[in-house]
Amino acid sequence: MPDIKVTPLGAGQDVGRSCILVSIGGKNIMLDCGMHMGYNDDRRFPDFSYVTQNGRLTEFLDCVIISHFHLDHCGALPYMSEMVGYDGPIYMTHPTKAICPILLEDFRKITVDKKGETNFFTSQMIKDCMKKVVPLNLHQTVQVDEELEIKAYYAGHVLGAAMFQIKVGSESVVYTGDYNMTPDRHLGAAWIDKCRPDILISESTYATTIRDSKRCRERDFLKKVHETVERGGKVLIPVFALGRAQELCILLETFWERMNLKAPIYFSTGLTEKANHYYKLFITWTNQKIRKTFVQRNMFEFKHIKAFDRSYADNPGPMVVFATPGMLHAGQSLQIFKKWAGNEKNMLIMPGYCVQGTVGHKILNGQKKLEMEGRATVITGTANNVIPHLASTLLDVKLQVEYMSFSAHADAKGIMQLIRMAEPRNMLLVHGEAKKMEFLKDKIEQEVFVRCISCYMPANGETTTVVTNPSVPVDISLNLLKREMALGGPLPDAKRPRTMHGTLIMKDNSLRLVSPEQALKELGLSEHQLRFTCRVQLHDPHSDTDTLGRIYTHLKSVLKSYSIQHVPDGTVIVESIVIKVTSSAEEPNLKVILLSWSYQDEELGSFLSTLLKKGLPS
Amino acid sequence: EAIPQTRRADGPITHWQCSQRRNRQIRYKDLHVFQLEHPTKVIEWTGDKNICVAGYTGSRSEILELLLPLKLYAGENQGLCAERDFKVQHGGFSEEPIESLIHISGTRCVVTSGSSSSTLQIWDIGGDDSDVIKRTGVINLKSTSVKGCKIAPGLTDEPAVLHGSCISEVQLTEIATGRVLYTVAKESSDSVSGLQFVNACVFLICASDGTLFMGDTRDPSTCHYPLEDSKSGLHWAFGLRSDSSQSEPSGCTVARLSSSGHMLLSDLRNLQSPFCQTQLNVQHDASKNDFLNVSWAPVLDRCLSVSGFDGTVHIYNTINWSTEGQSPQPVFSHRGHEMSDEAKYSGSPPVVTTHSWHQSRPKTILSVATDGSLHVWDWVDKITDR
């Protein structure tokens, strides 16, 4: 039976290292290639040994598709392409192609330079990997090869994020990556047409959640920032250079403008400029509102948000600073944090998940005293014996800490909305933590707007096989059709299909069903008739004519449903099989029964010869 | 409170929230706004942190058991808790719109009544092993009621449900066996607006016309207390305040609310004569009788809340109420449901279908409306919470 196989190597019943293998119509596609931010060992990469135990992946994969630039979807890409080995095409949208290498390099720097890791991809590997990338536009059908085509749809979530349709013949799969169904300040909502894929692979991060309204979360955030600034405190918001940071910037900028606030807001330099540059460059990927106002004023040219300089951290008075990196594990955000942590008037707002081991993670767990490696060299010992070493200091965390989540994912309602848009035949849920999603599965399966739908939730390494029912269009010749109609009987319908015979001609991507004679004619072949003959010897003390009559009677009693005729010219005809009886003058009781049949009646012919060999009843 | 009508294309804050900030008045200690896929007219607590809601607008309805946002329970560590969302813990499907839903205390069992069948449905919400709410049985009713049969949990050890859509049909049925434990022997076809047990044996029924019936399952007769001045065309709802589920009548007060905003407070020992009568300043709309709700605060002394007239929930302190006085002013009014964006763009403003007090947090209320909105809010009393 034709089928599609889906195997998550990551993000199966889990969030992190998204990597899903799809086998469809003989093609193998890898969807996303992410890194799990919660591990420091090999568990952070998807397990590629599922594809092949050793050696390169090139011959096993027809293409790789990356949905967006978040590291849990693309973080393992250079490792896969350069260290495991893959030379085929890697598809992603233009913004993803532009931004991925920046985030990968940033991540590489921190992992290797700051944490001293050795088994990690190099800067050159990132560059080599990106050379294999083929960028594509939204709603543009791209032929990967003669049979496999892919198309990208807008997903919302972050700049450049896309959902992908993968199609081979009449079978198709849609992979959502991460998406959201409600527009936000700078991105629109995901959209797809009624493409009716065989499988819709959807993220389910918030599938069993009813989310608090965005306005309430924003209001809370603004309230906390405002209160801190009003009492003269400083607010530190560690962010990744690209992603939700832009959303928060627009939010603060609008609030500052409306409330006429004077306290300075800063965004740390370096990646910032590139980030805003990309948002301006890819303005068509933002939402309607931004595009419309872009003519008068670029939404990403902020009036109240300025570039940060290291020295500003020591300035007195209130301020708000967005600094990278997001988990406070190194760099500028950590530097600023060290300076501001001791003052309870200040505030730290963590806008996302922090990996274990990072300072961010420790603080969110309530730790109030942190051991920090100092920069200053301390000299101890006597005048003659000087021992320099890095002083480690204990940092008192007195500032207020707020953990707020601003990520944009679809919730249960959003997933149902997408299902109604796309009308898939089957659903497969990934990138979610709920171990029990039976209710959601029931809900999806009973959704009245779509036809019969099954819902799957495989774990990592578990293959889900979905039987598809691809329709193969075949043209039938008029002659053949007329011949079938002439046979009479009830008209065939979907519940009572009727078998028919014909010859299938596959030529130039078209399929035609014609009669055998026509096929032979088209092929320029002459028809041959095959006839078999068989002689059965029988002892029967009767005249030839009587023997034939006895044969006729015998066959009539055995073969009740067949057409048997006793023809006056001395033959018995069963269907197309001809039976004659002869004998020699010397031995009149030794009858020779001659059976002759055409190839079509081979089975019946053999049966009759075997039957007659047994003799006639008396 | 004039609300500024500035129209900003990209305003981050809705007008009513913004106006609060400008007036330097902090009205809410906490406010969470959610949107259910389908509106509900029931909120029933099934645990300290769990509620059940159920749909009433489609032929197939979802019953959901939701976990309240953990942020509400984080106490001092609220800042460190990012969880501000409801989680769907269990879900199930009913073949009819659900009018009432009650939880049997100490069990994982809920009972629902709907608008199209002549049965009460019994459900098992489920435990940790499955997230599906399964139907485990039915209780057959004598008739079908479009408004749904009114139901209330029995307070005995053996799970039972008190139910009836008209007075003469009220009975107490044991859930496990279907056995009828008690029947009200009253020949009255008046429709029931609500019913509730005061303790294990004593129960109250409020008829739609405001008449109160008090009965005891140990005694076949029931006493009834009609209103002195009964106006026709009004629909009445009631709310019982008791110190605990094992109360004696001496500790209980009954509030009765009419669809025109008339309020009566009675002591259970003297239901004949209410000790307080007053008129609330609300709009009367006969079409909205369905959602009338009056509830007593479980923690705050003599505070009650009222909803169902429009998109507002009003909170009153009844301590200073007197019969001769003017219309009492609410100590707080939650207007969130009628001020939302959804409300502005829809043809008819939403009406609060029901609301419920949090069982332990003194000022936390959950309210839901006809547009599917679900609000969890913690209000600030201007006078006492300075």
mmCIF file with all atom_site columns, C-alpha atoms in Angstrom, chain A residues 34-98:
data_model
loop_
_atom_site.group_PDB
_atom_site.id
_atom_site.type_symbol
_atom_site.label_atom_id
_atom_site.label_alt_id
_atom_site.label_comp_id
_atom_site.label_asym_id
_atom_site.label_entity_id
_atom_site.label_seq_id
_atom_site.pdbx_PDB_ins_code
_atom_site.Cartn_x
_atom_site.Cartn_y
_atom_site.Cartn_z
_atom_site.occupancy
_atom_site.B_iso_or_equiv
_atom_site.pdbx_formal_charge
_atom_site.auth_seq_id
_atom_site.auth_comp_id
_atom_site.auth_asym_id
_atom_site.auth_atom_id
_atom_site.pdbx_PDB_model_num
ATOM 1  C CA . GLY A 1 34 ? 17.954 21.806 15.540 1.00 0.00 ? 34 GLY A CA 1
ATOM 2  C CA . MET A 1 35 ? 20.021 21.814 18.663 1.00 0.00 ? 35 MET A CA 1
ATOM 3  C CA . HIS A 1 36 ? 18.631 20.979 22.088 1.00 0.00 ? 36 HIS A CA 1
ATOM 4  C CA . MET A 1 37 ? 19.638 23.850 24.330 1.00 0.00 ? 37 MET A CA 1
ATOM 5  C CA . GLY A 1 38 ? 19.238 21.834 27.500 1.00 0.00 ? 38 GLY A CA 1
ATOM 6  C CA . TYR A 1 39 ? 22.152 19.458 26.972 1.00 0.00 ? 39 TYR A CA 1
ATOM 7  C CA . ASN A 1 40 ? 25.915 19.875 26.736 1.00 0.00 ? 40 ASN A CA 1
ATOM 8  C CA . ASP A 1 41 ? 26.728 16.461 25.331 1.00 0.00 ? 41 ASP A CA 1
ATOM 9  C CA . ASP A 1 42 ? 25.687 14.543 22.233 1.00 0.00 ? 42 ASP A CA 1
ATOM 10 C CA . ARG A 1 43 ? 22.082 14.596 23.312 1.00 0.00 ? 43 ARG A CA 1
ATOM 11 C CA . ARG A 1 44 ? 21.912 18.131 22.041 1.00 0.00 ? 44 ARG A CA 1
ATOM 12 C CA . PHE A 1 45 ? 22.090 16.885 18.442 1.00 0.00 ? 45 PHE A CA 1
ATOM 13 C CA . PRO A 1 46 ? 19.445 14.778 16.706 1.00 0.00 ? 46 PRO A CA 1
ATOM 14 C CA . ASP A 1 47 ? 20.428 11.157 16.317 1.00 0.00 ? 47 ASP A CA 1
ATOM 15 C CA . PHE A 1 48 ? 21.428 10.888 12.648 1.00 0.00 ? 48 PHE A CA 1
ATOM 16 C CA . SER A 1 49 ? 22.364 7.230  12.953 1.00 0.00 ? 49 SER A CA 1
ATOM 17 C CA . TYR A 1 50 ? 18.725 6.548  12.196 1.00 0.00 ? 50 TYR A CA 1
ATOM 18 C CA . VAL A 1 51 ? 19.438 7.645  8.621  1.00 0.00 ? 51 VAL A CA 1
ATOM 19 C CA . THR A 1 52 ? 22.661 5.732  8.318  1.00 0.00 ? 52 THR A CA 1
ATOM 20 C CA . GLN A 1 53 ? 24.992 4.147  10.858 1.00 0.00 ? 53 GLN A CA 1
ATOM 21 C CA . ASN A 1 54 ? 28.129 5.632  9.380  1.00 0.00 ? 54 ASN A CA 1
ATOM 22 C CA . GLY A 1 55 ? 29.041 7.716  6.440  1.00 0.00 ? 55 GLY A CA 1
ATOM 23 C CA . ARG A 1 56 ? 27.606 10.715 4.784  1.00 0.00 ? 56 ARG A CA 1
ATOM 24 C CA . LEU A 1 57 ? 23.917 11.489 4.557  1.00 0.00 ? 57 LEU A CA 1
ATOM 25 C CA . THR A 1 58 ? 23.946 12.849 1.001  1.00 0.00 ? 58 THR A CA 1
ATOM 26 C CA . GLU A 1 59 ? 22.737 9.740  -0.762 1.00 0.00 ? 59 GLU A CA 1
ATOM 27 C CA . PHE A 1 60 ? 20.011 9.111  1.786  1.00 0.00 ? 60 PHE A CA 1
ATOM 28 C CA . LEU A 1 61 ? 18.397 12.516 1.667  1.00 0.00 ? 61 LEU A CA 1
ATOM 29 C CA . ASP A 1 62 ? 16.824 14.313 -1.275 1.00 0.00 ? 62 ASP A CA 1
ATOM 30 C CA . CYS A 1 63 ? 16.776 17.629 0.535  1.00 0.00 ? 63 CYS A CA 1
ATOM 31 C CA . VAL A 1 64 ? 16.838 19.388 3.886  1.00 0.00 ? 64 VAL A CA 1
ATOM 32 C CA . ILE A 1 65 ? 14.339 22.110 4.804  1.00 0.00 ? 65 ILE A CA 1
ATOM 33 C CA . ILE A 1 66 ? 14.829 24.639 7.619  1.00 0.00 ? 66 ILE A CA 1
ATOM 34 C CA . SER A 1 67 ? 11.709 26.402 8.887  1.00 0.00 ? 67 SER A CA 1
ATOM 35 C CA . HIS A 1 68 ? 13.242 29.366 10.788 1.00 0.00 ? 68 HIS A CA 1
ATOM 36 C CA . PHE A 1 69 ? 16.391 30.670 12.457 1.00 0.00 ? 69 PHE A CA 1
ATOM 37 C CA . HIS A 1 70 ? 15.759 29.602 16.069 1.00 0.00 ? 70 HIS A CA 1
ATOM 38 C CA . LEU A 1 71 ? 18.602 27.410 17.221 1.00 0.00 ? 71 LEU A CA 1
ATOM 39 C CA . ASP A 1 72 ? 16.316 24.570 18.240 1.00 0.00 ? 72 ASP A CA 1
ATOM 40 C CA . HIS A 1 73 ? 15.469 24.313 14.524 1.00 0.00 ? 73 HIS A CA 1
ATOM 41 C CA . CYS A 1 74 ? 18.782 25.091 12.799 1.00 0.00 ? 74 CYS A CA 1
ATOM 42 C CA . GLY A 1 75 ? 21.471 24.834 15.494 1.00 0.00 ? 75 GLY A CA 1
ATOM 43 C CA . ALA A 1 76 ? 22.714 21.422 14.382 1.00 0.00 ? 76 ALA A CA 1
ATOM 44 C CA . LEU A 1 77 ? 22.772 22.227 10.657 1.00 0.00 ? 77 LEU A CA 1
ATOM 45 C CA . PRO A 1 78 ? 26.532 22.887 10.276 1.00 0.00 ? 78 PRO A CA 1
ATOM 46 C CA . TYR A 1 79 ? 27.237 19.815 12.393 1.00 0.00 ? 79 TYR A CA 1
ATOM 47 C CA . MET A 1 80 ? 25.029 17.702 10.147 1.00 0.00 ? 80 MET A CA 1
ATOM 48 C CA . SER A 1 81 ? 26.249 19.062 6.834  1.00 0.00 ? 81 SER A CA 1
ATOM 49 C CA . GLU A 1 82 ? 29.974 19.424 7.585  1.00 0.00 ? 82 GLU A CA 1
ATOM 50 C CA . MET A 1 83 ? 30.803 16.985 10.361 1.00 0.00 ? 83 MET A CA 1
ATOM 51 C CA . VAL A 1 84 ? 28.410 14.131 9.584  1.00 0.00 ? 84 VAL A CA 1
ATOM 52 C CA . GLY A 1 85 ? 28.344 15.042 5.919  1.00 0.00 ? 85 GLY A CA 1
ATOM 53 C CA . TYR A 1 86 ? 25.649 16.202 3.547  1.00 0.00 ? 86 TYR A CA 1
ATOM 54 C CA . ASP A 1 87 ? 26.123 17.901 0.175  1.00 0.00 ? 87 ASP A CA 1
ATOM 55 C CA . GLY A 1 88 ? 22.597 18.110 -1.136 1.00 0.00 ? 88 GLY A CA 1
ATOM 56 C CA . PRO A 1 89 ? 20.363 21.192 -1.216 1.00 0.00 ? 89 PRO A CA 1
ATOM 57 C CA . ILE A 1 90 ? 19.212 22.937 1.969  1.00 0.00 ? 90 ILE A CA 1
ATOM 58 C CA . TYR A 1 91 ? 16.059 25.010 1.509  1.00 0.00 ? 91 TYR A CA 1
ATOM 59 C CA . MET A 1 92 ? 14.992 28.007 3.591  1.00 0.00 ? 92 MET A CA 1
ATOM 60 C CA . THR A 1 93 ? 13.490 31.459 3.116  1.00 0.00 ? 93 THR A CA 1
ATOM 61 C CA . HIS A 1 94 ? 15.653 34.485 2.322  1.00 0.00 ? 94 HIS A CA 1
ATOM 62 C CA . PRO A 1 95 ? 15.517 36.037 5.794  1.00 0.00 ? 95 PRO A CA 1
ATOM 63 C CA . THR A 1 96 ? 16.325 32.695 7.388  1.00 0.00 ? 96 THR A CA 1
ATOM 64 C CA . LYS A 1 97 ? 19.330 32.346 5.103  1.00 0.00 ? 97 LYS A CA 1
ATOM 65 C CA . ALA A 1 98 ? 20.532 35.811 6.024  1.00 0.00 ? 98 ALA A CA 1
#
